[in-house]
PDB file of C-alpha atoms in Angstrom:
ATOM      1  CA  GLN A   1     -28.968 -43.209  38.387  1.00 85.00           C
ATOM      2  CA  VAL A   2     -25.386 -43.649  39.688  1.00 94.00           C
ATOM      3  CA  GLN A   3     -24.143 -46.079  42.092  1.00 97.00           C
ATOM      4  CA  LEU A   4     -21.035 -46.846  43.585  1.00 97.00           C
ATOM      5  CA  VAL A   5     -20.480 -50.284  45.724  1.00 96.00           C
ATOM      6  CA  GLU A   6     -17.891 -51.053  47.352  1.00 97.00           C
ATOM      7  CA  SER A   7     -16.444 -54.162  48.798  1.00 97.00           C
ATOM      8  CA  GLY A   8     -13.862 -56.357  50.888  1.00 97.00           C
ATOM      9  CA  GLY A   9     -14.222 -54.704  53.942  1.00 97.00           C
ATOM     10  CA  GLY A  10     -13.859 -56.580  57.044  1.00 98.00           C
ATOM     11  CA  LEU A  11     -11.819 -57.012  60.057  1.00 98.00           C
ATOM     12  CA  VAL A  12      -7.831 -57.373  60.060  1.00 98.00           C
ATOM     13  CA  GLN A  13      -5.234 -58.338  62.182  1.00 98.00           C
ATOM     14  CA  PRO A  14      -2.777 -54.946  63.190  1.00 98.00           C
ATOM     15  CA  GLY A  15       0.176 -55.841  60.408  1.00 98.00           C
ATOM     16  CA  GLY A  16      -2.480 -57.582  57.910  1.00 98.00           C
ATOM     17  CA  SER A  17      -4.132 -56.703  54.807  1.00 98.00           C
ATOM     18  CA  LEU A  18      -7.208 -55.843  52.730  1.00 98.00           C
ATOM     19  CA  ARG A  19      -7.842 -54.943  49.426  1.00 98.00           C
ATOM     20  CA  LEU A  20     -11.460 -52.804  48.773  1.00 98.00           C
ATOM     21  CA  SER A  21     -13.001 -52.538  45.559  1.00 98.00           C
ATOM     22  CA  CYS A  22     -15.813 -50.174  44.334  1.00 98.00           C
ATOM     23  CA  ALA A  23     -17.274 -49.907  41.098  1.00 97.00           C
ATOM     24  CA  ALA A  24     -19.674 -47.558  39.445  1.00 97.00           C
ATOM     25  CA  SER A  25     -22.870 -48.120  37.881  1.00 97.00           C
ATOM     26  CA  GLY A  26     -24.950 -46.519  35.962  1.00 96.00           C
ATOM     27  CA  SER A  27     -25.631 -43.805  33.223  1.00 93.00           C
ATOM     28  CA  ILE A  28     -21.553 -43.195  33.338  1.00 94.00           C
ATOM     29  CA  PHE A  29     -20.130 -41.445  29.976  1.00 94.00           C
ATOM     30  CA  SER A  30     -16.790 -40.805  31.581  1.00 94.00           C
ATOM     31  CA  ILE A  31     -14.970 -40.181  35.442  1.00 95.00           C
ATOM     32  CA  THR A  32     -12.757 -37.277  35.933  1.00 94.00           C
ATOM     33  CA  VAL A  33     -11.555 -38.686  39.422  1.00 96.00           C
ATOM     34  CA  MET A  34     -12.075 -42.124  41.279  1.00 97.00           C
ATOM     35  CA  GLY A  35     -11.245 -42.660  44.933  1.00 97.00           C
ATOM     36  CA  TRP A  36     -11.029 -43.104  48.564  1.00 98.00           C
ATOM     37  CA  TYR A  37     -11.841 -41.553  51.533  1.00 98.00           C
ATOM     38  CA  ARG A  38     -12.456 -42.329  54.942  1.00 98.00           C
ATOM     39  CA  GLN A  39     -13.934 -41.582  58.336  1.00 98.00           C
ATOM     40  CA  ALA A  40     -13.412 -42.499  61.865  1.00 97.00           C
ATOM     41  CA  PRO A  41     -16.443 -42.168  64.780  1.00 92.00           C
ATOM     42  CA  GLY A  42     -15.858 -39.147  66.450  1.00 94.00           C
ATOM     43  CA  LYS A  43     -14.024 -37.650  63.147  1.00 96.00           C
ATOM     44  CA  GLU A  44     -13.689 -35.758  59.772  1.00 97.00           C
ATOM     45  CA  ARG A  45     -14.278 -37.342  56.615  1.00 97.00           C
ATOM     46  CA  GLU A  46     -10.525 -37.836  55.195  1.00 96.00           C
ATOM     47  CA  LEU A  47      -8.685 -38.149  51.675  1.00 96.00           C
ATOM     48  CA  VAL A  48      -7.336 -41.124  51.705  1.00 97.00           C
ATOM     49  CA  ALA A  49      -6.323 -41.260  47.618  1.00 97.00           C
ATOM     50  CA  THR A  50      -7.502 -40.762  44.454  1.00 97.00           C
ATOM     51  CA  VAL A  51      -6.878 -41.461  41.089  1.00 96.00           C
ATOM     52  CA  ALA A  52      -7.623 -39.213  37.796  1.00 94.00           C
ATOM     53  CA  SER A  53      -8.410 -40.322  34.266  1.00 89.00           C
ATOM     54  CA  ASP A  54      -4.635 -39.660  33.244  1.00 90.00           C
ATOM     55  CA  GLY A  55      -3.431 -41.712  35.983  1.00 90.00           C
ATOM     56  CA  SER A  56      -2.465 -39.559  38.233  1.00 94.00           C
ATOM     57  CA  THR A  57      -3.015 -40.069  41.451  1.00 94.00           C
ATOM     58  CA  LYS A  58      -3.232 -38.017  44.909  1.00 93.00           C
ATOM     59  CA  SER A  59      -2.662 -39.252  48.464  1.00 93.00           C
ATOM     60  CA  LYS A  60      -1.869 -38.354  51.752  1.00 89.00           C
ATOM     61  CA  ASP A  61       1.211 -38.414  53.115  1.00 86.00           C
ATOM     62  CA  THR A  62       1.160 -40.320  55.943  1.00 86.00           C
ATOM     63  CA  MET A  63      -0.658 -43.222  54.047  1.00 88.00           C
ATOM     64  CA  LYS A  64       1.423 -43.365  50.601  1.00 88.00           C
ATOM     65  CA  ASP A  65       4.028 -45.460  52.026  1.00 92.00           C
ATOM     66  CA  ARG A  66       1.005 -48.630  53.009  1.00 96.00           C
ATOM     67  CA  PHE A  67      -1.640 -47.858  50.601  1.00 97.00           C
ATOM     68  CA  THR A  68      -1.915 -48.214  46.794  1.00 96.00           C
ATOM     69  CA  ILE A  69      -4.932 -47.033  44.336  1.00 96.00           C
ATOM     70  CA  SER A  70      -5.327 -48.342  41.039  1.00 95.00           C
ATOM     71  CA  ARG A  71      -8.123 -48.030  38.837  1.00 94.00           C
ATOM     72  CA  ASP A  72      -9.533 -51.003  35.897  1.00 94.00           C
ATOM     73  CA  ASN A  73     -11.039 -47.644  33.704  1.00 90.00           C
ATOM     74  CA  ALA A  74     -13.010 -50.541  31.854  1.00 91.00           C
ATOM     75  CA  LYS A  75     -14.291 -51.737  34.459  1.00 94.00           C
ATOM     76  CA  ASN A  76     -14.794 -48.737  35.983  1.00 96.00           C
ATOM     77  CA  THR A  77     -13.723 -49.926  39.072  1.00 97.00           C
ATOM     78  CA  VAL A  78     -11.018 -47.867  41.681  1.00 97.00           C
ATOM     79  CA  TYR A  79      -9.362 -50.500  44.271  1.00 97.00           C
ATOM     80  CA  LEU A  80      -7.519 -49.786  47.463  1.00 98.00           C
ATOM     81  CA  GLN A  81      -4.660 -52.200  49.183  1.00 98.00           C
ATOM     82  CA  MET A  82      -3.879 -51.377  52.237  1.00 98.00           C
ATOM     83  CA  ASN A  83      -0.674 -53.443  53.795  1.00 98.00           C
ATOM     84  CA  SER A  84       0.402 -52.909  57.482  1.00 97.00           C
ATOM     85  CA  LEU A  85      -2.925 -52.258  58.696  1.00 97.00           C
ATOM     86  CA  LYS A  86      -2.719 -50.448  61.830  1.00 97.00           C
ATOM     87  CA  PRO A  87      -5.439 -49.386  64.591  1.00 97.00           C
ATOM     88  CA  GLU A  88      -5.763 -46.517  63.818  1.00 95.00           C
ATOM     89  CA  ASP A  89      -6.777 -46.813  59.610  1.00 97.00           C
ATOM     90  CA  THR A  90     -10.211 -48.523  61.866  1.00 98.00           C
ATOM     91  CA  ALA A  91     -12.835 -46.266  59.979  1.00 98.00           C
ATOM     92  CA  VAL A  92     -16.016 -46.427  57.443  1.00 98.00           C
ATOM     93  CA  TYR A  93     -13.591 -45.936  54.204  1.00 98.00           C
ATOM     94  CA  PHE A  94     -16.193 -44.664  50.981  1.00 98.00           C
ATOM     95  CA  CYS A  95     -16.162 -44.787  46.986  1.00 98.00           C
ATOM     96  CA  TYR A  96     -15.952 -40.883  45.531  1.00 98.00           C
ATOM     97  CA  ALA A  97     -16.229 -40.414  41.978  1.00 97.00           C
ATOM     98  CA  VAL A  98     -16.298 -37.620  39.769  1.00 97.00           C
ATOM     99  CA  ILE A  99     -18.870 -38.581  36.651  1.00 96.00           C
ATOM    100  CA  LYS A 100     -20.329 -36.906  33.606  1.00 94.00           C
ATOM    101  CA  SER A 101     -23.238 -38.953  32.825  1.00 92.00           C
ATOM    102  CA  SER A 102     -23.809 -38.214  29.462  1.00 91.00           C
ATOM    103  CA  PRO A 103     -21.430 -35.585  26.629  1.00 90.00           C
ATOM    104  CA  SER A 104     -24.717 -32.910  27.268  1.00 90.00           C
ATOM    105  CA  GLN A 105     -23.825 -32.685  30.780  1.00 83.00           C
ATOM    106  CA  ILE A 106     -22.523 -29.670  31.474  1.00 84.00           C
ATOM    107  CA  ILE A 107     -21.898 -30.283  35.198  1.00 86.00           C
ATOM    108  CA  GLU A 108     -19.723 -33.113  36.336  1.00 90.00           C
ATOM    109  CA  HIS A 109     -21.383 -34.739  39.514  1.00 94.00           C
ATOM    110  CA  GLY A 110     -19.993 -35.996  42.427  1.00 96.00           C
ATOM    111  CA  TYR A 111     -20.951 -39.204  44.033  1.00 97.00           C
ATOM    112  CA  TRP A 112     -20.222 -41.712  47.063  1.00 98.00           C
ATOM    113  CA  GLY A 113     -20.539 -44.467  47.802  1.00 98.00           C
ATOM    114  CA  GLN A 114     -22.276 -46.520  51.171  1.00 97.00           C
ATOM    115  CA  GLY A 115     -19.420 -47.246  52.929  1.00 97.00           C
ATOM    116  CA  THR A 116     -17.813 -50.453  53.784  1.00 97.00           C
ATOM    117  CA  GLN A 117     -16.253 -50.578  57.312  1.00 98.00           C
ATOM    118  CA  VAL A 118     -12.483 -51.743  57.957  1.00 98.00           C
ATOM    119  CA  THR A 119     -11.854 -52.544  60.921  1.00 98.00           C
ATOM    120  CA  VAL A 120      -7.857 -53.168  62.606  1.00 98.00           C
ATOM    121  CA  SER A 121      -7.921 -55.116  65.941  1.00 96.00           C
ATOM    122  CA  SER A 122      -6.638 -57.542  68.136  1.00 92.00           C
TER     123      SER A 122
END
């Protein structure tokens, strides 16, 4: 009933920039956390950045100087601005959100998007 749809991935040269978007749709009462993870081939999925409903953010220290997360609550959309991209940033980037679908829902559920490919290469 809830879907997360990512967009904005693609091929970019080292040092370039990309802006990822993720829009949540469906039955949504509130979104507690929304953000991004990534997974490269043969590696574990790792946190990129998340933003909570109060505006607080979390991100990996190795990415804080290059990646910026933002959120448009009215549109249930989260963005990831990625600058100074490096080949090691190549991965599938997954949107993630913790959502309560109705006021009567007891437990918030975590949802994953399908992922969008980011490739950094010359």
